[in-house]
Coordinates of C-alpha atoms in Angstrom, one line a residue:
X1 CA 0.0 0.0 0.0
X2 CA 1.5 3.6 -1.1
X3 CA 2.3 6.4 1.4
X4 CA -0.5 8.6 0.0
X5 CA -2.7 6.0 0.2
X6 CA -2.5 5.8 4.2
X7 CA -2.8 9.3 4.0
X8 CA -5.6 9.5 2.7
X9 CA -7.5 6.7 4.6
X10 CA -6.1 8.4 7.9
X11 CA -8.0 11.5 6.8
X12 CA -11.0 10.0 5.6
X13 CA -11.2 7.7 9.3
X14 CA -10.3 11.2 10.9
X15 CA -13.6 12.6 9.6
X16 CA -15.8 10.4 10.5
X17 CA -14.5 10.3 14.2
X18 CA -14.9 14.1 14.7
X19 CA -18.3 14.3 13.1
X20 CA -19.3 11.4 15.4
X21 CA -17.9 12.3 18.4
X22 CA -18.7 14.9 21.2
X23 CA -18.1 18.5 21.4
X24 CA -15.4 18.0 24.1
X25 CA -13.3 14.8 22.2
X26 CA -13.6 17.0 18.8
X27 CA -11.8 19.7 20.3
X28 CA -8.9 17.4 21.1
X29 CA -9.0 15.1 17.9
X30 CA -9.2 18.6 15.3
X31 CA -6.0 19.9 16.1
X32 CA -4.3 16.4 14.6
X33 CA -6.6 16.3 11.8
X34 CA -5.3 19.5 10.9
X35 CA -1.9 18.2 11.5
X36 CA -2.7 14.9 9.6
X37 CA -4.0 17.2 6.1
X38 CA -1.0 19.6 6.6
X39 CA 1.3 16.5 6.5
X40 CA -0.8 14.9 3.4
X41 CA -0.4 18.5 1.8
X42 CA 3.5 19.0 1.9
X43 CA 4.2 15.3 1.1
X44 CA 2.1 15.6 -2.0
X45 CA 3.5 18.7 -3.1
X46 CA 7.4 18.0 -2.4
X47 CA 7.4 14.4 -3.0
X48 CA 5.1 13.6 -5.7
X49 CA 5.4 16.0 -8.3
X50 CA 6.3 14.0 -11.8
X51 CA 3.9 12.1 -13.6
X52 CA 5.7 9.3 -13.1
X53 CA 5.4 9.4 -9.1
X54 CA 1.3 10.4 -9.3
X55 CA -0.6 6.6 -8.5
X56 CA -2.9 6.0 -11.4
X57 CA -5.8 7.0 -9.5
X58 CA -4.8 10.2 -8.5
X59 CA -8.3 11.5 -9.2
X60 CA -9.3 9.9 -6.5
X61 CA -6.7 11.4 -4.0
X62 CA -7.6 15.0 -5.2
X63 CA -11.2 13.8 -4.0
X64 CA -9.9 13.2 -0.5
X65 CA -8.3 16.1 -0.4
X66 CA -11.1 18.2 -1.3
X67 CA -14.0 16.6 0.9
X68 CA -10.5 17.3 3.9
X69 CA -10.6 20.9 2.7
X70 CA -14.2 21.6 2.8
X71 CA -14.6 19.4 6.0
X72 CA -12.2 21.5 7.8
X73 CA -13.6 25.1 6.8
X74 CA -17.4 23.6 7.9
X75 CA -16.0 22.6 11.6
X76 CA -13.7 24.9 12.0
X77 CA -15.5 28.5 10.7
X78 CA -19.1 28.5 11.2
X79 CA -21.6 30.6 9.7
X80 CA -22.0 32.7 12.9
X81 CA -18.1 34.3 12.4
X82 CA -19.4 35.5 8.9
X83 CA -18.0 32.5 6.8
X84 CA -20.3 30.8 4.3
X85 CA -19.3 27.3 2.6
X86 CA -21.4 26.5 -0.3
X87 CA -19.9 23.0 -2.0
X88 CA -16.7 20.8 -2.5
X89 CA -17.3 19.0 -5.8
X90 CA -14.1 17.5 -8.0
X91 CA -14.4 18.2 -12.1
X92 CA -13.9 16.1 -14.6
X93 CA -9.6 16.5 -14.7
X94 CA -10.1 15.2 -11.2
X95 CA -9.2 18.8 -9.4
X96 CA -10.6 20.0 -6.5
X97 CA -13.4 22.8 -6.7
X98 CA -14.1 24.3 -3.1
X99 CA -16.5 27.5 -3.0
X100 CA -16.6 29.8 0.2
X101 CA -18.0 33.3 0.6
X102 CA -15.6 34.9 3.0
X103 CA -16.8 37.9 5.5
X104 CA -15.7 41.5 5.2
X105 CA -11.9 41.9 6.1
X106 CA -12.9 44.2 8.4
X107 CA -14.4 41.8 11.0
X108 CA -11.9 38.9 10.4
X109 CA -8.7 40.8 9.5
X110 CA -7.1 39.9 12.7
X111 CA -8.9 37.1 13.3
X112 CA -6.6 33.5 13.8
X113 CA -8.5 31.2 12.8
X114 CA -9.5 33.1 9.4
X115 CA -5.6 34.0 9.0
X116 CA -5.4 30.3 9.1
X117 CA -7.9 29.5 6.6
X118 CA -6.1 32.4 4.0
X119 CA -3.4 30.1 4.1
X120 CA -5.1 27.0 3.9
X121 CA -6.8 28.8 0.7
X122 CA -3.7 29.7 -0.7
X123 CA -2.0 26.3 -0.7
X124 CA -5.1 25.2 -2.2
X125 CA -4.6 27.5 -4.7
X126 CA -0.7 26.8 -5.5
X127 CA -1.6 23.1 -5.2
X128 CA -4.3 23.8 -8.1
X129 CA -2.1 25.5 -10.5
X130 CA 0.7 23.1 -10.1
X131 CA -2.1 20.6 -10.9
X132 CA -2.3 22.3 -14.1
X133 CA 0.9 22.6 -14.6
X134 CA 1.1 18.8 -14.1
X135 CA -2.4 18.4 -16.2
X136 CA -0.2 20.5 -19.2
X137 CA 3.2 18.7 -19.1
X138 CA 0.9 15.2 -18.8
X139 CA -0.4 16.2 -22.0
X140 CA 2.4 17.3 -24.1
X141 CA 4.3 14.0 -23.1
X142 CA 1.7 12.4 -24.5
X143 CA 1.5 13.9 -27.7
X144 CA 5.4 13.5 -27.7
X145 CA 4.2 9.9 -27.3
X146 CA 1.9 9.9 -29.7
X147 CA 4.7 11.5 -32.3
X148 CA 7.0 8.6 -31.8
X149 CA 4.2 6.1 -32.5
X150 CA 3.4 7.4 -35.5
X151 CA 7.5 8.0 -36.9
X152 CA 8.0 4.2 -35.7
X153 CA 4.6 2.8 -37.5
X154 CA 6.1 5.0 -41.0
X155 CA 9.7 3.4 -40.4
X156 CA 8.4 0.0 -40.0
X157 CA 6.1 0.7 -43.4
X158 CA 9.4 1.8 -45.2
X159 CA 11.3 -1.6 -44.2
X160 CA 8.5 -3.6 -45.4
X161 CA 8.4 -1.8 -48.7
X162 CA 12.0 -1.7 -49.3
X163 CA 12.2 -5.8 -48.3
X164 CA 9.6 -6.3 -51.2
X165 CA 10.6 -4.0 -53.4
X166 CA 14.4 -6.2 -53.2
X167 CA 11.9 -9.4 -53.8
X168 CA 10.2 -7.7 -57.0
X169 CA 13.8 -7.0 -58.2
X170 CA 15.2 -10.2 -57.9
X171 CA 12.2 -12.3 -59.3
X172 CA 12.4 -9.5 -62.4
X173 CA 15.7 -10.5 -63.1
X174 CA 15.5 -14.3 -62.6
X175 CA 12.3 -13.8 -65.3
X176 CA 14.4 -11.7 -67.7
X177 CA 17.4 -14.5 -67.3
X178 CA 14.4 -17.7 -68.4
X179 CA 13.2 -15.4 -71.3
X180 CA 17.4 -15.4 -72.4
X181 CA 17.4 -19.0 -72.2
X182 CA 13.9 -19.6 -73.8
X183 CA 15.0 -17.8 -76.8
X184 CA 18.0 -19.4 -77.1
X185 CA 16.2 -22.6 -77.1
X186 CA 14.9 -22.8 -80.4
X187 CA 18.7 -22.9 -82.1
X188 CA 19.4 -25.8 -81.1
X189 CA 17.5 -27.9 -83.5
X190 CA 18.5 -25.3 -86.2
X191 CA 22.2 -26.1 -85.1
X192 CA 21.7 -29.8 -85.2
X193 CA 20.4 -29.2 -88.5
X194 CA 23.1 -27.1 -89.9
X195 CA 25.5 -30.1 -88.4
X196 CA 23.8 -32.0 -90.8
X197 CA 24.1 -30.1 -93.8
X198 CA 27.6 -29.4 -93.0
X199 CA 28.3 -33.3 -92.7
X200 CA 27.2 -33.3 -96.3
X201 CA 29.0 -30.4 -97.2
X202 CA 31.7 -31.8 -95.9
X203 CA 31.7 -34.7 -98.3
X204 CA 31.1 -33.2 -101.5
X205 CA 34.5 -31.4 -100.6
X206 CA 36.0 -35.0 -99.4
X207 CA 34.4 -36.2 -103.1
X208 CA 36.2 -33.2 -104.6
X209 CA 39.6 -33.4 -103.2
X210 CA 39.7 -37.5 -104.0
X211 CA 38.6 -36.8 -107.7
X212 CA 41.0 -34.0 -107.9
X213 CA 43.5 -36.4 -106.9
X214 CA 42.6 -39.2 -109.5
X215 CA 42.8 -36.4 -111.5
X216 CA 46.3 -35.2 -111.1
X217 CA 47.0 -39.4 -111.1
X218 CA 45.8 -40.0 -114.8
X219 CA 47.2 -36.9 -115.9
X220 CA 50.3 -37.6 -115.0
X221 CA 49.8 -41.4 -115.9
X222 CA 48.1 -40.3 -119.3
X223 CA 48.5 -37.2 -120.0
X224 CA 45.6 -34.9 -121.4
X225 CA 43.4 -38.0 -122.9
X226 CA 41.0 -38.3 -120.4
X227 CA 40.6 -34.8 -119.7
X228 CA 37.3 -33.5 -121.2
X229 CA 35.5 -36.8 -119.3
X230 CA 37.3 -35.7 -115.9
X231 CA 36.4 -32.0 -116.3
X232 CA 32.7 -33.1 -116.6
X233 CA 32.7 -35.0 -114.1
X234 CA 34.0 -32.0 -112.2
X235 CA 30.9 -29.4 -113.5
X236 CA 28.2 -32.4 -112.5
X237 CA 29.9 -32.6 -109.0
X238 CA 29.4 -28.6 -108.8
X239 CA 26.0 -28.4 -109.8
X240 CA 25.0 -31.0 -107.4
X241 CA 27.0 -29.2 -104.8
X242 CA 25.3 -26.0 -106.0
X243 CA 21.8 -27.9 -105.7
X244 CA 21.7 -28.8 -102.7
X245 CA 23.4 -25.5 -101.3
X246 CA 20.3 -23.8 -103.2
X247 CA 18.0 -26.4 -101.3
X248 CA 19.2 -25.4 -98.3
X249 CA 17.6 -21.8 -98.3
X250 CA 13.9 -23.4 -98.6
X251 CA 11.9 -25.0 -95.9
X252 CA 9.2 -25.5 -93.9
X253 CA 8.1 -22.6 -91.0
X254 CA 8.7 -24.5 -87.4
X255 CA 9.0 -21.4 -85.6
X256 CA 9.2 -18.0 -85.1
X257 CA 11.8 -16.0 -82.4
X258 CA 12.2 -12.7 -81.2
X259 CA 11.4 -10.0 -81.9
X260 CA 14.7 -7.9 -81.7
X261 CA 13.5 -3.8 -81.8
X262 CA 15.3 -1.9 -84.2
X263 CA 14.0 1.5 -83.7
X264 CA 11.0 3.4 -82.3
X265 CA 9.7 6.0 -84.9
X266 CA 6.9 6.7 -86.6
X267 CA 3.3 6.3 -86.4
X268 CA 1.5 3.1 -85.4
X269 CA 1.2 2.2 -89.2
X270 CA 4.1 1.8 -91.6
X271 CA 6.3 -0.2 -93.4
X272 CA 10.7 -0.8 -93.4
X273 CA 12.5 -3.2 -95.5
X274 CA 15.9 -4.0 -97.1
X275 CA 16.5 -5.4 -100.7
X276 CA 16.6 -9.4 -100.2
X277 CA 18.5 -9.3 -103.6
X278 CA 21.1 -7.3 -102.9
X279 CA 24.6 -8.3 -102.7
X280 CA 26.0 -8.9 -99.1
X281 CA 27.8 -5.5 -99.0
X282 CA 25.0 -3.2 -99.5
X283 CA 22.4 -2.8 -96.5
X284 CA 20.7 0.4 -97.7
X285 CA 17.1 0.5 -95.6
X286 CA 14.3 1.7 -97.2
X287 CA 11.4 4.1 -94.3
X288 CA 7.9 4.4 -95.8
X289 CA 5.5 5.8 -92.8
X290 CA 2.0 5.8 -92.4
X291 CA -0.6 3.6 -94.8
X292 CA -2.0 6.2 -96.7
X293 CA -2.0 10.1 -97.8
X294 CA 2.0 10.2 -98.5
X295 CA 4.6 9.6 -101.6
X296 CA 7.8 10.3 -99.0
X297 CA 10.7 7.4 -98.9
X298 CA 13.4 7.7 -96.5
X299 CA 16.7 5.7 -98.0
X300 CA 19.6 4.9 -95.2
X301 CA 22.8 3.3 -96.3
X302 CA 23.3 0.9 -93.3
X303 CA 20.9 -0.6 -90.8
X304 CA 23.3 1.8 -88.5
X305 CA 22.5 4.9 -90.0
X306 CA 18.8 3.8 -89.6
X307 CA 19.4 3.5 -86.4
X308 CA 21.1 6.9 -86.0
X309 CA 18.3 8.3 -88.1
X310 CA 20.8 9.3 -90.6
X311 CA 18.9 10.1 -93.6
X312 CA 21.3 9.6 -97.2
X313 CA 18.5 10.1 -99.7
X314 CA 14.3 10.6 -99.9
X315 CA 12.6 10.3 -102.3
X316 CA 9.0 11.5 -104.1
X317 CA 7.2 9.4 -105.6
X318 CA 5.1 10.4 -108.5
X319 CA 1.8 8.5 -106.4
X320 CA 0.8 8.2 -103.2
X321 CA 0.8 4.8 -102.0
X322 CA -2.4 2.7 -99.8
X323 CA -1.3 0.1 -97.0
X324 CA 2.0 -1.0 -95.5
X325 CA 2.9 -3.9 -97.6
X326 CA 4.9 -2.6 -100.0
X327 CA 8.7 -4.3 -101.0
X328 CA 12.2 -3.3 -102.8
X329 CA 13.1 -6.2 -105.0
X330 CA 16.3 -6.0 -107.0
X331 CA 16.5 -2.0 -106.7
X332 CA 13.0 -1.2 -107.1
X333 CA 9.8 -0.3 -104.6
X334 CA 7.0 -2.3 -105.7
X335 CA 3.6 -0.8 -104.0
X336 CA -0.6 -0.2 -104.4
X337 CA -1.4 3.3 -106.1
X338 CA -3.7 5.3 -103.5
X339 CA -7.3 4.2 -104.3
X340 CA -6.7 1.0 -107.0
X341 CA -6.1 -2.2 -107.4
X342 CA -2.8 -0.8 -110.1
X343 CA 0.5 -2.5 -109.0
X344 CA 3.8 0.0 -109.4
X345 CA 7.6 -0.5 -109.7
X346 CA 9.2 2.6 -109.3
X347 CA 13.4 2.3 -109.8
X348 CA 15.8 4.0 -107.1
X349 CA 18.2 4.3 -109.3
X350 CA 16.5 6.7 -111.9
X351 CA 13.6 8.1 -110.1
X352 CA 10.8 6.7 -112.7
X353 CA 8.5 4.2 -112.8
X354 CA 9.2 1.4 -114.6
X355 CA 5.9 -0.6 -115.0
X356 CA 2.4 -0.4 -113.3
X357 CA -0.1 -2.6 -113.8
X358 CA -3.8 -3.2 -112.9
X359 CA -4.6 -6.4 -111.1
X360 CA -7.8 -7.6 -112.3
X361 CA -10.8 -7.8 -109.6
X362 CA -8.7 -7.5 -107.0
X363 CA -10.3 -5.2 -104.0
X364 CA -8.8 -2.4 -103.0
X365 CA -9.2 0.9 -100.8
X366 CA -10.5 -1.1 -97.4
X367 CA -13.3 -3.6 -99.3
X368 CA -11.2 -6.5 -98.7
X369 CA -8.1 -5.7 -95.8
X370 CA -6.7 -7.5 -93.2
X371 CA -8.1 -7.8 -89.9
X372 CA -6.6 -4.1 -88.5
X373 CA -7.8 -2.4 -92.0
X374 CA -5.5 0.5 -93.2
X375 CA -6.6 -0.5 -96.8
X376 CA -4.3 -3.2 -96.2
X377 CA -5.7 -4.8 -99.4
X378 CA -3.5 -6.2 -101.8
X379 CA 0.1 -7.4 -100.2
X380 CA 3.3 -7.4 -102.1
X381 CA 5.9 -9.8 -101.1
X382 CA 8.9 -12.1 -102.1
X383 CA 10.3 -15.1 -101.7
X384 CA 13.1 -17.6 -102.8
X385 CA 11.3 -18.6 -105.8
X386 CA 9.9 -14.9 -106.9
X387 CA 7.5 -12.3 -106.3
X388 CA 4.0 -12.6 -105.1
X389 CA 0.8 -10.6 -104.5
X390 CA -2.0 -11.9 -102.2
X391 CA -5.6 -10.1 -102.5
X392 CA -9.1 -10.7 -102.3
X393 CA -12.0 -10.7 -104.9
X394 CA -16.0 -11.0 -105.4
X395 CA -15.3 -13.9 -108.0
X396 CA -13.4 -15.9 -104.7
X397 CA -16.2 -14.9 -102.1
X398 CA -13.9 -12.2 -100.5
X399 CA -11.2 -15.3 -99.7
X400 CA -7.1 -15.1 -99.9
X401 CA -5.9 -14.9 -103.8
X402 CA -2.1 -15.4 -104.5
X403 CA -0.9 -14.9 -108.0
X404 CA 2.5 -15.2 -108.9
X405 CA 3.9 -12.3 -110.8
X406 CA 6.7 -11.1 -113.4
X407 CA 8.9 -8.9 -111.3
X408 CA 9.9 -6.8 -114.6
X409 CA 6.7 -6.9 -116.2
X410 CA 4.1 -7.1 -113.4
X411 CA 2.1 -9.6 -115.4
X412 CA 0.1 -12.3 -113.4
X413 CA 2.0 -15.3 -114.2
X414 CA -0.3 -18.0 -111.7
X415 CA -2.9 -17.9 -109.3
X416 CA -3.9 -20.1 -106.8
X417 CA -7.5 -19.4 -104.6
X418 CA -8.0 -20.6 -101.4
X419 CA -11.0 -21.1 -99.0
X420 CA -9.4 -18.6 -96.1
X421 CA -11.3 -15.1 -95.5
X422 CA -9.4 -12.2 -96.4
X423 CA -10.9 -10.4 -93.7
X424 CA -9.9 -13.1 -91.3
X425 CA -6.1 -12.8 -91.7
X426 CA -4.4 -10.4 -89.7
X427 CA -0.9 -10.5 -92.0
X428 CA 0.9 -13.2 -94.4
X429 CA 3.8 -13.7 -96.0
X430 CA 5.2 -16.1 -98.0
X431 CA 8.6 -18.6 -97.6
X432 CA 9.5 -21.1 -100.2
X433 CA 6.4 -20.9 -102.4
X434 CA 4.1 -21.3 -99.5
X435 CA 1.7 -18.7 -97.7
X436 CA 1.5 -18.1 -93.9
X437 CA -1.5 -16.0 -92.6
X438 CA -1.7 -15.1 -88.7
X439 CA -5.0 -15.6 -87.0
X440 CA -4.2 -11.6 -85.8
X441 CA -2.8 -8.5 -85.6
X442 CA -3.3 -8.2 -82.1
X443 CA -1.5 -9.7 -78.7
X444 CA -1.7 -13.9 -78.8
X445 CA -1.7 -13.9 -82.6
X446 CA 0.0 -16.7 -84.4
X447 CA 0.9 -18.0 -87.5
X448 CA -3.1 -20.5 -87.9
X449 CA -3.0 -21.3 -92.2
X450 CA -0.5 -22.6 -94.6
X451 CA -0.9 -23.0 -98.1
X452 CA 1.4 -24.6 -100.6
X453 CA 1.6 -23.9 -103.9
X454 CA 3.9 -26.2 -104.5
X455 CA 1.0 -29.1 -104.0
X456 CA -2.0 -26.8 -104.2
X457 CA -3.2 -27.5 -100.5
X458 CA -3.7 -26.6 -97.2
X459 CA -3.0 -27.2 -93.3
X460 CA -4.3 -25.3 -90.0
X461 CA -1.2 -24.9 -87.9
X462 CA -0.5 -23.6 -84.3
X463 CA 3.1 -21.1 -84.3
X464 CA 2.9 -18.7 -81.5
X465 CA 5.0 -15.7 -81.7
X466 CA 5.6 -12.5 -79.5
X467 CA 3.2 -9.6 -80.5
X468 CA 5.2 -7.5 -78.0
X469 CA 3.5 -3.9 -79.0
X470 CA 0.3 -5.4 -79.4
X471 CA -0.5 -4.5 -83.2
X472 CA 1.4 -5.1 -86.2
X473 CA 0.7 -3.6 -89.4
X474 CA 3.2 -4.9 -91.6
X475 CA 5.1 -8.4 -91.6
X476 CA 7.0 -9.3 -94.4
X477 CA 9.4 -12.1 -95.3
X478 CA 13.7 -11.0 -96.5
X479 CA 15.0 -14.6 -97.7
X480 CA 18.3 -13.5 -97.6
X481 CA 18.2 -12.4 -94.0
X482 CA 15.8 -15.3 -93.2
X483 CA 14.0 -12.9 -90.9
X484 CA 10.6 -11.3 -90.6
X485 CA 10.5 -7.8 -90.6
X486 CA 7.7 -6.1 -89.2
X487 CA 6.0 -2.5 -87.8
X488 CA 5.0 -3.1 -84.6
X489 CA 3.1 0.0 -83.2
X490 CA 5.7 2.0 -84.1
X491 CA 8.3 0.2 -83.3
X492 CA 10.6 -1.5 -86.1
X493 CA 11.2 -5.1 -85.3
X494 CA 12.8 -7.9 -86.6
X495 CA 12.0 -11.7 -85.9
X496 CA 13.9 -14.7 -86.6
X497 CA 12.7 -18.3 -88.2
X498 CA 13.5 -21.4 -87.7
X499 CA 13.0 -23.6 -91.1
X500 CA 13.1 -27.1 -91.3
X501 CA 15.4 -28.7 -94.2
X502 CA 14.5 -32.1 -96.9
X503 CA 17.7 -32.8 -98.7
X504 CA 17.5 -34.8 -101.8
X505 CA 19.7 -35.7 -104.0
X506 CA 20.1 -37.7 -106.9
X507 CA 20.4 -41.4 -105.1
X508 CA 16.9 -40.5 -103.7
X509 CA 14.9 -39.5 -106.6

C-alpha cells in the first residue's frame, strides 16, 4: 500500500471520528486532523510532483483532499463568524473545486482562525495550479508519445516496402534470365540441322579433293586424254554441290523467335524493309511511314544509319501509296497506287517508274483488308522462288488470292485461290512458295493457315509468336536475311525463323 494511500484513509477515518464524536473529544482530535491534512499536503507537493510518481488513480486522492478541505472550513469557521461554505465538488480532470463566501476583512482581519484558513486557501490555490501545470506537461508528453508512435509505424512501413521492393527485383531479373534461355532454345534444332548439312557439305568437298587427286594421277599417268570426261565430271559434282546448297535456303516454317526492336519512330502504321537481292555488301534500308495520304521514302545506307536516323536520300514518288505492304526487290519499290487495285515499280536508281499494272478484280481501298484495315488490301511480297501478290475478290467470295507475278513486267504469271477469308487474316507472307496467314494482328496472334503452292493445299497450324507492342501492321518475309521484318506500333522489329530442311539428291529421286 503507497504512502498517500495511508494518507488518505487516515484522513478520511479522521472525519468520520470528529463528526461522530462529542463536542469535548472533537476539540482534542481537530488539532491532529489538521496536523494529519497539513502532513498529506506538503508530502504531496514535495514528493510527488512527476507524472511518473502520481498513482494511477490520482483522481481519487484529489477527491480526499477536497472533501478534507471543505470538512475543515465547515468545523472549524461557522456561519455565525461571517464564513459561508457552499460546496466541494471534483471536475472532470479530477481537481478540487471548493466555493466559500468569505466575511468583510474588516471583522476577520485579525482574526486566527480566518488568517489560518487564508493560508489554507492559498496552498489550495498553488496546489491547483501546479495541478495544471502537471495536467499541461501530462499532455504534451503524451502527444510527444503519440509523435514517436506514429514515426515508428512509418519506419516499419518503409522496411517492409523496401524488403519487397528487393523481392520484386530479384524475381524480375530471374524472369528476364528464363526469357534469355527460352529464346536461345529454339537454335538448337537449327544447329543440329546445320551439323547435318555441314556433314554433307563436308563430303562433297572430301568427293572433290579425292577426284582432284585421281585427276592429277591419270594426268600424270596419261597425260591430257582423259581430260574432257574428268572435267565433266567435275561441272556435274558442282552443280550437285550448287543444288543442294540452293536447297538449303527453302523450308518448312517450325517457328518464329524474337522480336529484336530496331527503332522506335513513326506512327503506329508503316512499313521498313531491305533489298533481299542485294549483294551482301549493300544494307541500304528503305522508311515508308503511315498507310495512306504520303509519296515520301526515306533511304539509309546501313541498318546503323537507320538506327542513327541518318537520312542519305528521300525520295518523291510520282503516287501516293495505300497500305504498309509494299517491297524493294532488285532495286525497285513495288507498291498499291492510292485508291486501285494498279501495281507500281518505281526504280531507285533513276527516279521513274518502270511498270504499273492493274490487277484484275482485285479489292482495294479497305473492301477487302486484313483484320486491322488501313486499306491493307492487296500485299506485295517475295520469296526464294519470286515475287508474289496476295488479294481478295467478289469472284473468290472475299477469300485469300495469290498470284505469282513477273517482277519486270508485273504480269500475273499464276494464281492459286484458297477457302481462307481475307478479312480473317491479320498479316501473311510467304517462304519457299508457301503462304503463312496469322489468326491476328493483335497480342496472342499466331501463325493458324498454310498454303502450298507447290502441291496446291492446305493445313491449320499452331506457331505462336511475340506480339510484344500489341499490333502489327506490316510483316514481311527478307529470304536473304531469313527474318521477318515487321512494324510493330511503331516500333521496327525484326524476328527470326526457324526452317526445317528435306535434302534430296540424286540417289533418292
Amino acid at each position: 500500500m503507497s504512502v498517500l494511500s495511508c494518507f488518505s484513509r487516515l484522513l478520511l477515518v479522521n472525519q468520520y471520528f470528529i463528526i461522530n464524536s462529542k463536542a469535548s473529544v472533537r476539540r482534542i482530535v481537530l488539532p491532529y486532523f489538521i496536523y494529519s491534512l497539513s502532513v498529506f499536503l506538503h508530502f504531496l507537493l514535495s514528493t510527488c510532483w512527476s507524472p511518473a510518481c502520481l498513482p494511477l488513480n490520482s483522481s481519487s486522492y484529489a477527491h480526499t483532499l477536497c472533501v478534507s478541505l471543505y470538512f475543515v472550513v465547515s468545523i472549524t469557521i461557522g456561519p455565525k463568524e461571517g464564513w459561508q461554505v457552499y460546496s466541494s465538488a471534483q471536475d472532470a480532470d479530477g481537481r478540487c473545486i471548493c466555493t466559500v463566501v468569505a466575511p468583510e476583512q474588516s471583522l476577520c482581519s485579525r482574526d486566527a482562525k480566518s488568517r489560518q484558513l487564508r493560508q489554507l486557501l492559498e496552498k489550495v490555490q498553488n496546489m491547483s495550479q501546479s495541478i495544471e501545470v502537471l495536467n499541461l506537461r501530462t499532455q504534451r508528453d503524451f502527444q510527444y508519445v503519440m509523435k514517436m508512435e506514429n514515426q515508428m509505424k512509418g519506419l516499419r512501413t518503409k522496411f517492409r516496402q523496401i524488403e519487397d521492393d528487393r523481392k520484386s527485383v530479384m524475381a524480375r531479373n530471374f524472369q528476364e534470365l528464363k526469357d534469355k534461355m527460352d529464346e536461345l532454345k529454339p537454335l538448337i534444332p537449327v544447329l543440329e540441322q546445320y551439323k547435318m548439312d555441314a556433314a554433307l557439305i563436308s563430303q562433297f568437298k572430301e568427293e572433290i579433293r579425292n577426284l582432284s587427286a585421281v585427276l592429277t594421277g591419270i594426268q600424270e599417268e596419261l597425260g591430257a586424254y582423259d581430260y574432257d570426261e574428268l572435267y565433266q565430271r567435275v561441272l556435274r559434282l558442282d552443280s550437285r554441290l550448287r543444288s543442294c546448297m540452293g536447297k538449303l535456303t527453302c523450308g518448312k516454317l517450325m517457328k518464329i523467335t524474337g522480336p529484336v526492336t530496331i527503332k522506335t519512330s513513326g506512327t503506329r502504321f508503316g512499313a521498313w524493309m531491305t533489298d533481299p537481292l542485294a549483294s551482301t555488301r549493300n544494307n541500304r534500308v528503305w522508311y515508308m511511314d503511315s498507310y495512306t495520304n504520303s509519296k515520301i521514302v526515306r533511304e539509309y545506307k546501313t541498318m546503323e544509319d537507320f538506327v542513327a536516323g541518318v537520312v542519305s536520300r528521300t525520295y518523291s514518288l510520282p503516287f501516293k501509296w495505300e497500305g504498309t505492304n509494299h517491297i524493294v526487290y532488285n532495286g525497285s519499290l513495288y507498291y498499291n497506287k492510292y485508291q486501285s487495285n494498279i501495281i507500281v515499280k518505281y526504280s531507285f536508281e533513276t527516279g521513274s517508274v518502270l511498270a504499273q499494272r492493274a490487277l484484275e478484280f482485285a479489292g482495294f481501298h479497305n473492301m477487302y483488308p486484313y483484320t486491322w484495315g488501313g486499306y491493307s488490301d492487296i500485299d506485295v511480297m517475295a520469296d526464294e522462288l519470286g515475287m508474289w501478290v496476295v488479294y481478295a475478290t467478289n469472284q473468290n467470295a472475299g477469300n485469300v488470292v495469290i498470284s505469282q507475278i513477273d517482277p519486270d513486267t508485273l504480269q500475273v504469271l499464276k494464281t492459286w485461290t484458297t477457302e481462307y477469308s481475307k478479312r480473317n487474316a491479320g498479316e501473311s507472307f510467304m517462304i519457299c512458295g508457301t503462304l503463312y496467314i496469322t489468326n491476328s494482328h493483335l497480342s496472342g496472334a499466331k501463325v493458324y493457315y498454310a498454303y502450298s503452292t507447290k502441291t496446291s493445299s492446305y493445313e491449320y497450324i499452331d506457331i505462336p509468336f511475340h506480339n510484344q507492342y500489341f499490333h502489327i501492321s506490316m510483316l514481311d518475309y527478307n529470304a536473304r536475311e531469313r527474318a521477318l521484318y515487321a512494324w510493330n506500333n511503331g516500333h521496327q522489329v525484326i524476328f527470326n525463323v526457324t526452317l526445317f530442311h528435306v535434302i534430296k539428291t540424286e540417289d533418292d529421286s
